[in-house]
């Protein structure tokens, strides 16, 4: 006597029933495999193990209507792949069906460019202090030597800017170089204020520009340190500039949802929001922990790095 049975099944969301022949001594797992073979084109990229099967009673089924598990009152999910089909009761009754539910098609998460995500631009947000230690509340006292040196350099920088001299020779970097715990981050946090403080009454235009500058604080330390999957230093800086404009966002969520931007693209968002020409804008970018941008972790201790 044969133990082969014919099981009728429906694909959720469709209305056409199909049949598969299988031994009643086989298991739910075998039934999944048999259905996958029968539906080899439909489930070509889906493993049999990812199919969900339900035993359902559908009296007087409307063959013109797509089947939905939500509309079926009597149903049982077949979760035990080792269960013999013979243990599931009658699978051959006129009103009995196996409902096959396939997993949703996987759609890779697409990151948005910041231009797509923020078509109207973003408003400027003031930076937070780079440090969060108790020292952030200490009164900051810039030395007269620092103010004098900075005054000369900032004025020269501004003269070159007005003359249209944008070569890197005339656009200096302002670096704080020292050992751990010597105040680099605090000095960097105060750079904007110090640059204004060093000027005199004769520097009216320059002072106005600096007072209205967009200041960005980027920290590559602690909670906003470089992540393992960030392999472009410029983009890493741009992402943290964007984070400043989204004060309620978390870095991990932002890196997941948006393409890592160039710093210039972040500045364009702010300029667009205020309908302002970026060429007429003043920007101060402070980056703390630049040694973290090196690919070679020993480079910072080598003389030739």
Short mmCIF file of C-alpha atoms in Angstrom, two decimals:
data_model
loop_
_atom_site.label_atom_id
_atom_site.label_comp_id
_atom_site.label_asym_id
_atom_site.label_seq_id
_atom_site.Cartn_x
_atom_site.Cartn_y
_atom_site.Cartn_z
CA UNK A 1 0.00 0.00 0.00
CA UNK A 2 1.45 3.34 -1.03
CA UNK A 3 1.87 6.12 1.51
CA UNK A 4 2.12 8.89 -1.07
CA UNK A 5 -0.36 11.73 -0.76
CA UNK A 6 -1.24 14.73 -2.87
CA UNK A 7 -1.00 18.02 -1.01
CA UNK A 8 -2.63 21.13 -2.44
CA UNK A 9 -1.02 24.45 -1.69
CA UNK A 10 -1.58 28.13 -2.33
CA UNK A 11 0.95 30.96 -2.46
CA UNK A 12 -0.18 33.78 -0.20
CA UNK A 13 -1.34 36.72 -2.29
CA UNK A 14 -2.40 34.52 -5.23
CA UNK A 15 -5.52 32.54 -6.07
CA UNK A 16 -4.32 29.53 -8.06
CA UNK A 17 -3.82 26.23 -6.24
CA UNK A 18 -1.11 23.75 -7.11
CA UNK A 19 -0.37 20.18 -6.08
CA UNK A 20 2.72 18.30 -4.96
CA UNK A 21 3.00 14.55 -4.39
CA UNK A 22 4.92 13.46 -1.30
CA UNK A 23 5.10 10.49 1.06
CA UNK A 24 3.13 10.96 4.26
CA UNK A 25 6.16 9.67 6.17
CA UNK A 26 8.16 12.69 5.05
CA UNK A 27 8.50 15.75 7.26
CA UNK A 28 7.49 19.40 7.06
CA UNK A 29 11.07 20.15 6.02
CA UNK A 30 10.76 17.74 3.10
CA UNK A 31 7.48 19.39 2.10
CA UNK A 32 9.23 22.77 1.96
CA UNK A 33 11.88 21.28 -0.33
CA UNK A 34 9.25 19.65 -2.56
CA UNK A 35 7.36 22.94 -2.94
CA UNK A 36 10.60 24.78 -3.73
CA UNK A 37 11.34 22.22 -6.49
CA UNK A 38 7.83 22.63 -7.86
CA UNK A 39 8.23 26.41 -7.77
CA UNK A 40 11.86 26.43 -8.89
CA UNK A 41 11.56 29.64 -10.88
CA UNK A 42 9.59 31.56 -8.27
CA UNK A 43 11.83 30.55 -5.37
CA UNK A 44 15.13 30.28 -7.24
CA UNK A 45 16.85 32.76 -4.91
CA UNK A 46 15.06 31.66 -1.75
CA UNK A 47 16.19 28.72 0.37
CA UNK A 48 13.53 26.18 1.28
CA UNK A 49 14.25 26.83 4.95
CA UNK A 50 13.03 30.41 4.55
CA UNK A 51 9.56 29.38 3.37
CA UNK A 52 6.80 29.50 5.98
CA UNK A 53 4.05 26.87 5.74
CA UNK A 54 0.58 26.94 7.27
CA UNK A 55 -2.10 24.27 7.31
CA UNK A 56 -5.42 26.00 6.70
CA UNK A 57 -9.08 25.13 6.32
CA UNK A 58 -10.83 27.27 3.71
CA UNK A 59 -14.43 26.09 3.22
CA UNK A 60 -16.09 27.16 -0.02
CA UNK A 61 -12.96 28.96 -1.18
CA UNK A 62 -13.54 31.72 -3.72
CA UNK A 63 -11.12 30.62 -6.44
CA UNK A 64 -11.13 34.11 -7.97
CA UNK A 65 -9.85 35.76 -4.79
CA UNK A 66 -6.22 35.92 -3.71
CA UNK A 67 -5.60 34.06 -0.48
CA UNK A 68 -4.54 35.98 2.62
CA UNK A 69 -3.59 34.50 5.97
CA UNK A 70 -5.35 37.41 7.65
CA UNK A 71 -8.67 36.20 6.22
CA UNK A 72 -8.28 32.60 7.40
CA UNK A 73 -9.69 31.83 10.84
CA UNK A 74 -8.64 28.18 11.10
CA UNK A 75 -4.93 27.82 10.46
CA UNK A 76 -1.83 26.29 12.01
CA UNK A 77 1.74 27.33 11.33
CA UNK A 78 3.98 24.33 10.65
CA UNK A 79 7.00 25.41 12.66
CA UNK A 80 8.48 21.97 13.45
CA UNK A 81 10.40 20.96 10.33
CA UNK A 82 10.94 17.46 11.80
CA UNK A 83 7.22 16.75 12.22
CA UNK A 84 6.01 13.90 9.94
CA UNK A 85 3.21 14.92 7.63
CA UNK A 86 1.18 12.03 9.01
CA UNK A 87 1.11 13.79 12.38
CA UNK A 88 -0.64 16.85 10.97
CA UNK A 89 -4.03 15.25 10.44
CA UNK A 90 -5.77 14.99 7.10
CA UNK A 91 -3.91 17.00 4.47
CA UNK A 92 -5.99 15.74 1.56
CA UNK A 93 -9.45 17.07 2.45
CA UNK A 94 -11.30 19.21 -0.06
CA UNK A 95 -11.11 22.28 2.18
CA UNK A 96 -7.55 21.74 3.41
CA UNK A 97 -4.62 23.63 1.94
CA UNK A 98 -1.03 24.37 2.69
CA UNK A 99 -0.45 28.12 2.52
CA UNK A 100 3.05 29.06 1.43
CA UNK A 101 4.43 32.39 2.54
CA UNK A 102 7.75 33.45 1.08
CA UNK A 103 9.99 35.98 2.81
CA UNK A 104 9.88 39.52 1.56
CA UNK A 105 12.31 40.11 -1.25
CA UNK A 106 15.49 41.55 0.20
CA UNK A 107 16.06 45.11 -0.94
CA UNK A 108 19.50 46.41 -0.01
CA UNK A 109 19.38 49.56 2.07
CA UNK A 110 20.16 52.52 -0.17
CA UNK A 111 21.92 55.40 1.43
CA UNK A 112 20.68 58.84 0.49
CA UNK A 113 22.96 61.61 -0.61
CA UNK A 114 22.60 64.63 1.65
CA UNK A 115 21.30 66.60 -1.33
CA UNK A 116 18.43 64.09 -1.65
CA UNK A 117 17.79 63.92 2.07
CA UNK A 118 17.76 67.69 2.62
CA UNK A 119 16.64 69.33 -0.63
CA UNK A 120 15.98 72.66 1.12
CA UNK A 121 19.32 72.70 2.89
CA UNK A 122 19.95 72.71 6.64
CA UNK A 123 20.20 75.55 9.16
CA UNK A 124 23.50 76.18 10.86
CA UNK A 125 23.81 74.81 14.41
CA UNK A 126 26.37 76.10 16.89
CA UNK A 127 29.11 73.62 17.76
CA UNK A 128 29.46 71.93 21.09
CA UNK A 129 32.75 72.15 22.99
CA UNK A 130 35.20 69.51 21.82
CA UNK A 131 35.95 68.45 25.38
CA UNK A 132 33.49 67.36 28.05
CA UNK A 133 35.86 67.21 31.03
CA UNK A 134 35.53 69.64 33.98
CA UNK A 135 38.22 71.80 32.36
CA UNK A 136 35.71 73.03 29.79
CA UNK A 137 34.33 75.43 32.43
CA UNK A 138 37.67 76.87 33.44
CA UNK A 139 38.31 80.45 32.41
CA UNK A 140 40.31 80.46 29.21
CA UNK A 141 43.23 82.88 29.14
CA UNK A 142 45.03 83.34 25.83
CA UNK A 143 48.59 84.59 26.18
CA UNK A 144 49.58 87.92 24.66
CA UNK A 145 52.18 86.14 22.53
CA UNK A 146 49.47 83.92 21.09
CA UNK A 147 47.17 86.87 20.40
CA UNK A 148 49.92 88.81 18.65
CA UNK A 149 51.03 85.88 16.51
CA UNK A 150 47.48 84.96 15.61
CA UNK A 151 46.63 88.60 14.79
CA UNK A 152 49.45 88.80 12.25
CA UNK A 153 48.61 85.48 10.63
CA UNK A 154 44.85 86.04 10.45
CA UNK A 155 45.32 89.49 8.93
CA UNK A 156 47.71 88.12 6.32
CA UNK A 157 45.31 85.29 5.62
CA UNK A 158 42.48 87.80 5.08
CA UNK A 159 44.62 89.99 2.81
CA UNK A 160 45.36 86.99 0.60
CA UNK A 161 41.66 86.09 0.56
CA UNK A 162 40.63 89.57 -0.60
CA UNK A 163 43.33 89.48 -3.26
CA UNK A 164 41.97 86.20 -4.60
CA UNK A 165 45.14 84.33 -3.66
CA UNK A 166 43.78 80.88 -2.81
CA UNK A 167 46.90 78.80 -3.28
CA UNK A 168 47.69 76.59 -0.29
CA UNK A 169 50.82 78.70 0.23
CA UNK A 170 48.59 81.59 1.29
CA UNK A 171 45.89 79.63 3.12
CA UNK A 172 47.58 78.30 6.26
CA UNK A 173 46.50 75.61 8.65
CA UNK A 174 46.43 76.53 12.32
CA UNK A 175 47.77 73.58 14.29
CA UNK A 176 47.94 72.82 18.01
CA UNK A 177 50.80 70.36 18.45
CA UNK A 178 51.63 68.98 21.87
CA UNK A 179 51.44 65.89 24.06
CA UNK A 180 48.47 64.28 25.73
CA UNK A 181 46.66 66.33 28.36
CA UNK A 182 48.34 69.63 27.49
CA UNK A 183 45.22 71.52 26.38
CA UNK A 184 45.13 70.99 22.62
CA UNK A 185 41.39 70.31 22.55
CA UNK A 186 40.57 73.25 24.82
CA UNK A 187 42.66 75.60 22.68
CA UNK A 188 40.95 74.25 19.58
CA UNK A 189 37.51 74.77 21.14
CA UNK A 190 38.44 78.39 21.89
CA UNK A 191 39.99 79.09 18.49
CA UNK A 192 37.01 81.00 17.12
CA UNK A 193 36.78 83.27 20.15
CA UNK A 194 40.56 83.74 20.26
CA UNK A 195 40.65 84.71 16.59
CA UNK A 196 38.10 87.44 17.29
CA UNK A 197 39.80 88.52 20.51
CA UNK A 198 43.17 89.02 18.83
CA UNK A 199 41.82 91.68 16.45
CA UNK A 200 41.76 95.42 17.08
CA UNK A 201 39.35 98.24 16.23
CA UNK A 202 40.98 98.69 12.84
CA UNK A 203 39.96 95.17 11.77
CA UNK A 204 36.25 95.97 11.41
CA UNK A 205 35.51 93.94 8.27
CA UNK A 206 37.56 90.96 9.36
CA UNK A 207 36.05 90.99 12.84
CA UNK A 208 32.51 91.08 11.41
CA UNK A 209 33.30 88.14 9.17
CA UNK A 210 34.69 86.07 12.01
CA UNK A 211 31.86 86.94 14.38
CA UNK A 212 29.36 85.66 11.81
CA UNK A 213 31.38 82.66 10.72
CA UNK A 214 29.96 79.16 10.56
CA UNK A 215 32.11 77.26 13.02
CA UNK A 216 32.35 73.47 12.89
CA UNK A 217 33.88 71.35 15.63
CA UNK A 218 34.86 67.88 14.45
CA UNK A 219 36.20 65.41 16.99
CA UNK A 220 37.78 62.15 15.91
CA UNK A 221 38.04 60.98 19.50
CA UNK A 222 35.73 59.15 21.93
CA UNK A 223 32.09 58.82 20.79
CA UNK A 224 32.77 60.24 17.34
CA UNK A 225 35.99 58.33 16.68
CA UNK A 226 36.62 56.91 13.21
CA UNK A 227 34.60 53.74 12.62
CA UNK A 228 36.15 50.64 11.08
CA UNK A 229 34.20 50.96 7.85
CA UNK A 230 35.17 54.60 7.33
CA UNK A 231 38.10 54.58 4.93
CA UNK A 232 38.05 58.12 3.59
CA UNK A 233 39.38 60.83 5.92
CA UNK A 234 37.68 63.70 4.08
CA UNK A 235 34.32 61.94 4.18
CA UNK A 236 34.78 61.16 7.88
CA UNK A 237 35.19 64.87 8.57
CA UNK A 238 32.19 65.70 6.38
CA UNK A 239 30.01 63.20 8.25
CA UNK A 240 30.81 64.80 11.58
CA UNK A 241 30.15 68.27 10.19
CA UNK A 242 26.73 66.98 9.15
CA UNK A 243 26.25 65.55 12.63
CA UNK A 244 26.62 69.06 14.06
CA UNK A 245 23.73 70.22 11.87
CA UNK A 246 21.59 67.32 13.14
CA UNK A 247 22.02 67.63 16.92
CA UNK A 248 19.46 64.92 17.72
CA UNK A 249 21.02 62.35 15.39
CA UNK A 250 23.41 59.56 16.32
CA UNK A 251 26.57 59.04 14.31
CA UNK A 252 25.86 55.36 13.66
CA UNK A 253 22.38 56.10 12.29
CA UNK A 254 23.70 58.90 10.13
CA UNK A 255 26.49 56.75 8.67
CA UNK A 256 23.88 54.08 7.90
CA UNK A 257 21.32 56.37 6.27
CA UNK A 258 23.41 58.89 4.33
CA UNK A 259 26.28 58.73 1.90
CA UNK A 260 29.36 60.13 3.60
CA UNK A 261 29.62 63.70 2.26
CA UNK A 262 32.49 65.92 1.28
CA UNK A 263 32.82 68.85 3.72
CA UNK A 264 32.06 71.22 0.85
CA UNK A 265 28.69 69.54 0.28
CA UNK A 266 27.76 70.09 3.93
CA UNK A 267 28.62 73.77 3.63
CA UNK A 268 26.48 74.01 0.50
CA UNK A 269 23.50 72.73 2.49
CA UNK A 270 23.84 75.60 4.96
CA UNK A 271 24.35 78.16 2.21
CA UNK A 272 21.28 76.83 0.38
CA UNK A 273 19.12 77.06 3.50
CA UNK A 274 19.98 80.75 3.92
CA UNK A 275 20.02 81.44 0.18
CA UNK A 276 23.56 82.68 0.63
CA UNK A 277 26.48 82.55 -1.76
CA UNK A 278 29.05 80.21 -0.28
CA UNK A 279 31.82 82.40 -1.66
CA UNK A 280 30.62 85.19 0.66
CA UNK A 281 30.57 82.94 3.72
CA UNK A 282 33.21 82.59 6.41
CA UNK A 283 33.87 79.12 7.77
CA UNK A 284 36.05 77.90 10.61
CA UNK A 285 36.65 74.16 10.70
CA UNK A 286 38.27 72.75 13.83
CA UNK A 287 39.36 69.09 13.68
CA UNK A 288 40.44 67.44 16.92
CA UNK A 289 42.44 64.20 16.93
CA UNK A 290 43.81 64.37 13.39
CA UNK A 291 46.30 61.61 14.20
CA UNK A 292 43.32 59.25 14.05
CA UNK A 293 43.18 59.78 10.30
CA UNK A 294 46.44 57.91 9.73
CA UNK A 295 46.14 54.40 8.31
CA UNK A 296 49.36 53.32 10.01
CA UNK A 297 48.89 53.39 13.76
CA UNK A 298 52.66 53.76 14.27
CA UNK A 299 53.07 56.63 11.83
CA UNK A 300 52.66 59.27 14.52
CA UNK A 301 55.83 58.10 16.32
CA UNK A 302 58.06 57.90 13.23
CA UNK A 303 60.14 60.89 12.22
CA UNK A 304 59.60 60.23 8.50
CA UNK A 305 55.79 59.93 8.69
#
